[in-house]
Amino acid sequence: MTILTASRGKFITLEGIDGAGKSTHLSWLENLLRRQGKRVIVTREPGGTPLGETLRQLLLDRGQVIHPETEALLMFAARREHLDKLILPALDRGDWVISDRFTDASFAYQSGGRGLPSRKLNVLEHWVLGKFQPDLTLYFDVTVELGKQRTSAIKAADRFEKEPEEFFRRVRDAYLERVRIFPGRMRLIDANKPLEEVQKSLHDVVISYCDA
Ligand SMILES: Nc1ncnc2c1ncn2[C@@H]1O[C@H](COP(=O)(O)OP(=O)(O)OP(=O)(O)O)[C@@H](O)[C@H]1O
Ligand SMILES: [Mg+2]
């Protein structure tokens, strides 16, 4: 008897500062992958599980004053749950998982933005993820000014979005540094361009990844 086992799915993460276009491109990417015949699960961080979504509410609540280390620990606590309850089971079933943010965001926001030493985040990353990494990370690069213009037009600022521009400059620099360090896994997409052009770049990166 032949036992058919589904091949493991792929884990794709979308990163970028607020207003870079992650959520917009996530639905577009989901449709693109479905057209390629993949089963796709869409999720986000912090969040993705009931506990993670509760932590998200606390983390984004502008009324909360949270120590940067507590913030990092809560992000990784939510991530541990996310990995166990959603990401790994889906990949094992052969589904593709797309997450709106993942661990690169912790390095960008809690280290770059808040100033925590990255060695502390390395410890948490190793503890929570072991050797697990996204298969592909799409980093949407946008200037701080343009990102701010795009988000302030659509919603009230959350606990991160109310930070000054200088904070987002450090976050962007930290993302750019990670793209430099991990050129294989992370791909930079210029998100300053009009939507159709960004989608064209996204399409080319993803199709070449799927064909490889
Ligand atoms: N390349 C683009 N050109 C013009 N408008 C864009 C572009 N990309 C995104 N937008 C618009 O900018 C706004 C913010 O985009 P989106 O919500 O996808 O960003 P985001 O990265 O998910 O932000 P956040 O981190 O705050 O969730 C949306 O109204 C979206 O339609
Ligand atoms: Mg979004």
mmCIF file of C-alpha atoms and ligand atoms in Angstrom:
data_model
loop_
_atom_site.group_PDB
_atom_site.id
_atom_site.type_symbol
_atom_site.label_atom_id
_atom_site.label_comp_id
_atom_site.label_asym_id
_atom_site.label_seq_id
_atom_site.Cartn_x
_atom_site.Cartn_y
_atom_site.Cartn_z
ATOM 1 C CA MET A 1 0.000 0.000 0.000
ATOM 2 C CA THR A 2 1.313 3.431 -0.885
ATOM 3 C CA ILE A 3 0.984 6.046 1.822
ATOM 4 C CA LEU A 4 0.836 9.552 0.410
ATOM 5 C CA THR A 5 2.371 12.087 2.762
ATOM 6 C CA ALA A 6 1.892 15.795 2.090
ATOM 7 C CA SER A 7 5.184 17.618 1.650
ATOM 8 C CA ARG A 8 5.821 20.220 4.311
ATOM 9 C CA GLY A 9 4.372 23.644 3.593
ATOM 10 C CA LYS A 10 6.351 26.878 3.482
ATOM 11 C CA PHE A 11 6.348 29.692 6.005
ATOM 12 C CA ILE A 12 6.385 33.204 4.545
ATOM 13 C CA THR A 13 6.564 36.309 6.720
ATOM 14 C CA LEU A 14 5.815 39.913 5.798
ATOM 15 C CA GLU A 15 7.725 42.676 7.527
ATOM 16 C CA GLY A 16 8.040 46.446 7.418
ATOM 17 C CA ILE A 17 7.267 49.537 9.461
ATOM 18 C CA ASP A 18 3.687 50.648 9.990
ATOM 19 C CA GLY A 19 2.119 51.733 6.713
ATOM 20 C CA ALA A 20 4.584 49.797 4.538
ATOM 21 C CA GLY A 21 1.677 47.857 3.005
ATOM 22 C CA LYS A 22 1.991 44.453 4.724
ATOM 23 C CA SER A 23 -1.750 43.888 5.221
ATOM 24 C CA THR A 24 -2.550 45.102 1.706
ATOM 25 C CA HIS A 25 -0.019 42.758 0.110
ATOM 26 C CA LEU A 26 -0.885 39.862 2.382
ATOM 27 C CA SER A 27 -4.329 39.318 0.816
ATOM 28 C CA TRP A 28 -2.870 39.778 -2.644
ATOM 29 C CA LEU A 29 -0.151 37.198 -1.895
ATOM 30 C CA GLU A 30 -2.721 34.807 -0.442
ATOM 31 C CA ASN A 31 -4.645 34.909 -3.753
ATOM 32 C CA LEU A 32 -1.471 34.513 -5.791
ATOM 33 C CA LEU A 33 -0.462 31.389 -3.857
ATOM 34 C CA ARG A 34 -3.977 29.921 -4.062
ATOM 35 C CA ARG A 35 -3.822 30.360 -7.838
ATOM 36 C CA GLN A 36 -0.552 28.400 -7.694
ATOM 37 C CA GLY A 37 -2.543 25.559 -6.104
ATOM 38 C CA LYS A 38 -1.327 26.012 -2.509
ATOM 39 C CA ARG A 39 -3.497 25.687 0.584
ATOM 40 C CA VAL A 40 -2.866 28.919 2.465
ATOM 41 C CA ILE A 41 -3.323 29.968 6.091
ATOM 42 C CA VAL A 42 -3.057 33.656 6.888
ATOM 43 C CA THR A 43 -2.079 34.833 10.347
ATOM 44 C CA ARG A 44 -0.438 37.707 12.199
ATOM 45 C CA GLU A 45 1.809 38.668 15.087
ATOM 46 C CA PRO A 46 1.376 39.419 17.805
ATOM 47 C CA GLY A 47 -1.680 37.169 17.600
ATOM 48 C CA GLY A 48 -2.737 34.121 15.637
ATOM 49 C CA THR A 49 -4.153 32.206 18.644
ATOM 50 C CA PRO A 50 -6.756 33.194 21.267
ATOM 51 C CA LEU A 51 -4.014 33.819 23.854
ATOM 52 C CA GLY A 52 -1.880 35.656 21.278
ATOM 53 C CA GLU A 53 -4.775 37.913 20.274
ATOM 54 C CA THR A 54 -5.396 38.780 23.950
ATOM 55 C CA LEU A 55 -1.720 39.639 24.361
ATOM 56 C CA ARG A 56 -1.940 41.699 21.158
ATOM 57 C CA GLN A 57 -4.735 43.812 22.632
ATOM 58 C CA LEU A 58 -2.584 44.557 25.686
ATOM 59 C CA LEU A 59 0.549 45.211 23.642
ATOM 60 C CA LEU A 60 -1.177 47.662 21.283
ATOM 61 C CA ASP A 61 -3.264 49.412 23.964
ATOM 62 C CA ARG A 62 -2.032 52.990 24.239
ATOM 63 C CA GLY A 63 -3.178 53.071 27.860
ATOM 64 C CA GLN A 64 -0.570 50.463 28.906
ATOM 65 C CA VAL A 65 2.893 51.437 30.090
ATOM 66 C CA ILE A 66 5.073 48.387 29.436
ATOM 67 C CA HIS A 67 8.767 47.891 30.182
ATOM 68 C CA PRO A 68 10.680 47.085 26.953
ATOM 69 C CA GLU A 69 11.787 43.704 28.345
ATOM 70 C CA THR A 70 8.216 42.824 29.338
ATOM 71 C CA GLU A 71 7.150 43.828 25.831
ATOM 72 C CA ALA A 72 9.773 41.512 24.283
ATOM 73 C CA LEU A 73 8.831 38.644 26.613
ATOM 74 C CA LEU A 74 5.132 38.987 25.801
ATOM 75 C CA MET A 75 5.897 39.029 22.058
ATOM 76 C CA PHE A 76 7.872 35.810 22.389
ATOM 77 C CA ALA A 77 5.251 34.249 24.693
ATOM 78 C CA ALA A 78 2.611 34.887 22.031
ATOM 79 C CA ARG A 79 5.025 33.531 19.396
ATOM 80 C CA ARG A 80 5.620 30.311 21.336
ATOM 81 C CA GLU A 81 1.875 29.702 21.382
ATOM 82 C CA HIS A 82 1.527 30.686 17.721
ATOM 83 C CA LEU A 83 4.220 28.217 16.687
ATOM 84 C CA ASP A 84 2.761 25.349 18.679
ATOM 85 C CA LYS A 85 -0.940 25.822 17.969
ATOM 86 C CA LEU A 86 -1.008 27.181 14.435
ATOM 87 C CA ILE A 87 2.228 27.455 12.454
ATOM 88 C CA LEU A 88 3.843 24.032 12.934
ATOM 89 C CA PRO A 89 0.608 21.986 12.640
ATOM 90 C CA ALA A 90 -0.291 23.832 9.408
ATOM 91 C CA LEU A 91 3.172 23.323 7.880
ATOM 92 C CA ASP A 92 3.066 19.637 8.870
ATOM 93 C CA ARG A 93 -0.265 19.291 7.011
ATOM 94 C CA GLY A 94 1.405 20.752 3.913
ATOM 95 C CA ASP A 95 -0.323 24.141 4.137
ATOM 96 C CA TRP A 96 1.536 27.340 3.378
ATOM 97 C CA VAL A 97 1.444 29.901 6.181
ATOM 98 C CA ILE A 98 1.743 33.647 5.632
ATOM 99 C CA SER A 99 2.266 35.746 8.738
ATOM 100 C CA ASP A 100 1.888 39.521 8.981
ATOM 101 C CA ARG A 101 5.118 40.008 11.032
ATOM 102 C CA PHE A 102 7.254 37.464 12.923
ATOM 103 C CA THR A 103 10.588 37.431 14.791
ATOM 104 C CA ASP A 104 12.315 40.033 12.595
ATOM 105 C CA ALA A 105 9.767 42.497 13.990
ATOM 106 C CA SER A 106 11.018 41.804 17.526
ATOM 107 C CA PHE A 107 14.556 42.618 16.458
ATOM 108 C CA ALA A 108 13.370 45.738 14.612
ATOM 109 C CA TYR A 109 10.947 47.125 17.244
ATOM 110 C CA GLN A 110 12.175 45.838 20.608
ATOM 111 C CA SER A 111 15.893 46.034 19.768
ATOM 112 C CA GLY A 112 16.123 48.757 17.076
ATOM 113 C CA GLY A 113 13.191 50.838 18.301
ATOM 114 C CA ARG A 114 13.267 50.289 22.076
ATOM 115 C CA GLY A 115 17.021 49.739 22.349
ATOM 116 C CA LEU A 116 17.140 46.260 23.922
ATOM 117 C CA PRO A 117 20.469 44.542 23.199
ATOM 118 C CA SER A 118 19.968 42.056 20.391
ATOM 119 C CA ARG A 119 21.832 39.385 22.388
ATOM 120 C CA LYS A 120 18.816 39.239 24.738
ATOM 121 C CA LEU A 121 16.497 38.675 21.792
ATOM 122 C CA ASN A 122 18.885 36.062 20.390
ATOM 123 C CA VAL A 123 18.427 34.123 23.641
ATOM 124 C CA LEU A 124 14.629 34.309 23.380
ATOM 125 C CA GLU A 125 14.712 33.404 19.696
ATOM 126 C CA HIS A 126 16.854 30.361 20.410
ATOM 127 C CA TRP A 127 14.640 29.327 23.325
ATOM 128 C CA VAL A 128 11.328 29.730 21.508
ATOM 129 C CA LEU A 129 12.243 28.796 17.937
ATOM 130 C CA GLY A 130 15.365 26.640 18.159
ATOM 131 C CA LYS A 131 16.575 26.520 14.562
ATOM 132 C CA PHE A 132 13.132 27.248 13.084
ATOM 133 C CA GLN A 133 13.088 30.240 10.701
ATOM 134 C CA PRO A 134 10.706 31.499 8.020
ATOM 135 C CA ASP A 135 11.422 30.035 4.579
ATOM 136 C CA LEU A 136 10.990 33.451 2.990
ATOM 137 C CA THR A 137 10.659 36.930 4.495
ATOM 138 C CA LEU A 138 9.357 39.788 2.379
ATOM 139 C CA TYR A 139 10.508 43.088 3.801
ATOM 140 C CA PHE A 140 8.511 46.040 2.473
ATOM 141 C CA ASP A 141 10.758 49.056 2.702
ATOM 142 C CA VAL A 142 9.141 52.471 2.968
ATOM 143 C CA THR A 143 10.367 55.820 4.271
ATOM 144 C CA VAL A 144 9.156 56.773 7.723
ATOM 145 C CA GLU A 145 7.378 59.835 6.308
ATOM 146 C CA LEU A 146 5.449 57.860 3.706
ATOM 147 C CA GLY A 147 4.566 55.055 6.140
ATOM 148 C CA LYS A 148 3.195 57.605 8.585
ATOM 149 C CA GLN A 149 1.179 59.392 5.903
ATOM 150 C CA ARG A 150 -0.406 56.104 4.842
ATOM 151 C CA THR A 151 -1.387 54.906 8.342
ATOM 152 C CA SER A 152 -2.561 58.214 9.791
ATOM 153 C CA ALA A 153 -5.052 58.453 6.922
ATOM 154 C CA ILE A 154 -6.853 55.260 7.962
ATOM 155 C CA LYS A 155 -6.743 54.669 11.724
ATOM 156 C CA ALA A 156 -5.982 56.034 15.175
ATOM 157 C CA ALA A 157 -2.422 55.399 16.378
ATOM 158 C CA ASP A 158 -1.835 52.356 18.631
ATOM 159 C CA ARG A 159 0.852 52.097 21.376
ATOM 160 C CA PHE A 160 3.624 51.697 18.751
ATOM 161 C CA GLU A 161 2.256 54.062 16.122
ATOM 162 C CA LYS A 162 2.187 56.954 18.604
ATOM 163 C CA GLU A 163 5.999 56.762 18.887
ATOM 164 C CA PRO A 164 7.987 59.647 17.343
ATOM 165 C CA GLU A 165 9.467 59.444 13.837
ATOM 166 C CA GLU A 166 12.905 58.850 15.337
ATOM 167 C CA PHE A 167 11.656 55.543 16.763
ATOM 168 C CA PHE A 168 10.531 54.391 13.304
ATOM 169 C CA ARG A 169 13.829 55.478 11.780
ATOM 170 C CA ARG A 170 15.610 53.113 14.188
ATOM 171 C CA VAL A 171 13.091 50.351 13.425
ATOM 172 C CA ARG A 172 13.631 50.775 9.680
ATOM 173 C CA ASP A 173 17.422 50.807 10.111
ATOM 174 C CA ALA A 174 17.213 47.585 12.136
ATOM 175 C CA TYR A 175 15.125 45.929 9.392
ATOM 176 C CA LEU A 176 17.607 47.062 6.736
ATOM 177 C CA GLU A 177 20.457 45.664 8.794
ATOM 178 C CA ARG A 178 18.697 42.283 9.013
ATOM 179 C CA VAL A 179 18.140 42.224 5.244
ATOM 180 C CA ARG A 180 21.897 42.771 4.901
ATOM 181 C CA ILE A 181 22.680 39.944 7.358
ATOM 182 C CA PHE A 182 20.156 37.426 5.943
ATOM 183 C CA PRO A 183 20.194 38.008 2.168
ATOM 184 C CA GLY A 184 19.026 34.456 1.398
ATOM 185 C CA ARG A 185 15.888 34.399 3.513
ATOM 186 C CA MET A 186 14.966 38.093 3.405
ATOM 187 C CA ARG A 187 14.055 39.982 0.227
ATOM 188 C CA LEU A 188 13.689 43.735 0.141
ATOM 189 C CA ILE A 189 10.757 45.100 -1.834
ATOM 190 C CA ASP A 190 10.670 48.846 -2.484
ATOM 191 C CA ALA A 191 7.250 49.805 -1.118
ATOM 192 C CA ASN A 192 7.630 53.538 -1.787
ATOM 193 C CA LYS A 193 6.427 52.904 -5.330
ATOM 194 C CA PRO A 194 2.789 52.852 -6.497
ATOM 195 C CA LEU A 195 0.796 49.770 -5.508
ATOM 196 C CA GLU A 196 0.888 48.091 -8.935
ATOM 197 C CA GLU A 197 4.681 48.379 -9.110
ATOM 198 C CA VAL A 198 5.091 46.952 -5.605
ATOM 199 C CA GLN A 199 2.798 44.064 -6.547
ATOM 200 C CA LYS A 200 4.860 43.409 -9.670
ATOM 201 C CA SER A 201 8.061 43.148 -7.557
ATOM 202 C CA LEU A 202 6.238 40.945 -5.035
ATOM 203 C CA HIS A 203 4.945 38.728 -7.841
ATOM 204 C CA ASP A 204 8.449 38.306 -9.331
ATOM 205 C CA VAL A 205 10.045 37.453 -5.965
ATOM 206 C CA VAL A 206 7.354 34.930 -5.015
ATOM 207 C CA ILE A 207 7.152 33.233 -8.406
ATOM 208 C CA SER A 208 10.910 32.829 -8.569
ATOM 209 C CA TYR A 209 10.819 31.427 -5.023
ATOM 210 C CA CYS A 210 8.040 28.937 -5.934
ATOM 211 C CA ASP A 211 9.883 27.876 -9.116
ATOM 212 C CA ALA A 212 13.242 27.417 -7.414
HETATM 213 N N1 LIG B 1 2.426 51.194 -2.604
HETATM 214 C C1 LIG B 1 1.361 51.845 -2.121
HETATM 215 N N2 LIG B 1 0.928 52.962 -2.699
HETATM 216 C C2 LIG B 1 -0.125 53.649 -2.218
HETATM 217 N N3 LIG B 1 -0.838 53.304 -1.134
HETATM 218 C C3 LIG B 1 -0.452 52.188 -0.488
HETATM 219 C C4 LIG B 1 0.664 51.408 -0.936
HETATM 220 N N4 LIG B 1 0.812 50.357 -0.106
HETATM 221 C C5 LIG B 1 -0.162 50.473 0.837
HETATM 222 N N5 LIG B 1 -0.919 51.571 0.601
HETATM 223 C C6 LIG B 1 -2.047 52.050 1.412
HETATM 224 O O1 LIG B 1 -1.475 52.460 2.653
HETATM 225 C C7 LIG B 1 -2.341 52.136 3.725
HETATM 226 C C8 LIG B 1 -1.572 51.303 4.745
HETATM 227 O O2 LIG B 1 -1.290 50.028 4.187
HETATM 228 P P1 LIG B 1 -1.349 48.714 5.078
HETATM 229 O O3 LIG B 1 -2.439 48.800 6.071
HETATM 230 O O4 LIG B 1 -1.331 47.544 4.153
HETATM 231 O O5 LIG B 1 0.068 48.839 5.832
HETATM 232 P P2 LIG B 1 0.643 47.915 6.973
HETATM 233 O O6 LIG B 1 2.089 47.715 6.644
HETATM 234 O O7 LIG B 1 -0.206 46.712 7.142
HETATM 235 O O8 LIG B 1 0.535 48.869 8.226
HETATM 236 P P3 LIG B 1 0.363 48.464 9.790
HETATM 237 O O9 LIG B 1 1.729 48.008 10.233
HETATM 238 O O10 LIG B 1 -0.025 49.758 10.436
HETATM 239 O O11 LIG B 1 -0.682 47.388 9.879
HETATM 240 C C9 LIG B 1 -3.538 51.413 3.116
HETATM 241 O O12 LIG B 1 -4.577 52.352 2.967
HETATM 242 C C10 LIG B 1 -3.038 50.955 1.764
HETATM 243 O O13 LIG B 1 -4.068 50.883 0.792
HETATM 244 MG MG MG B 2 -1.250 45.941 8.758
#
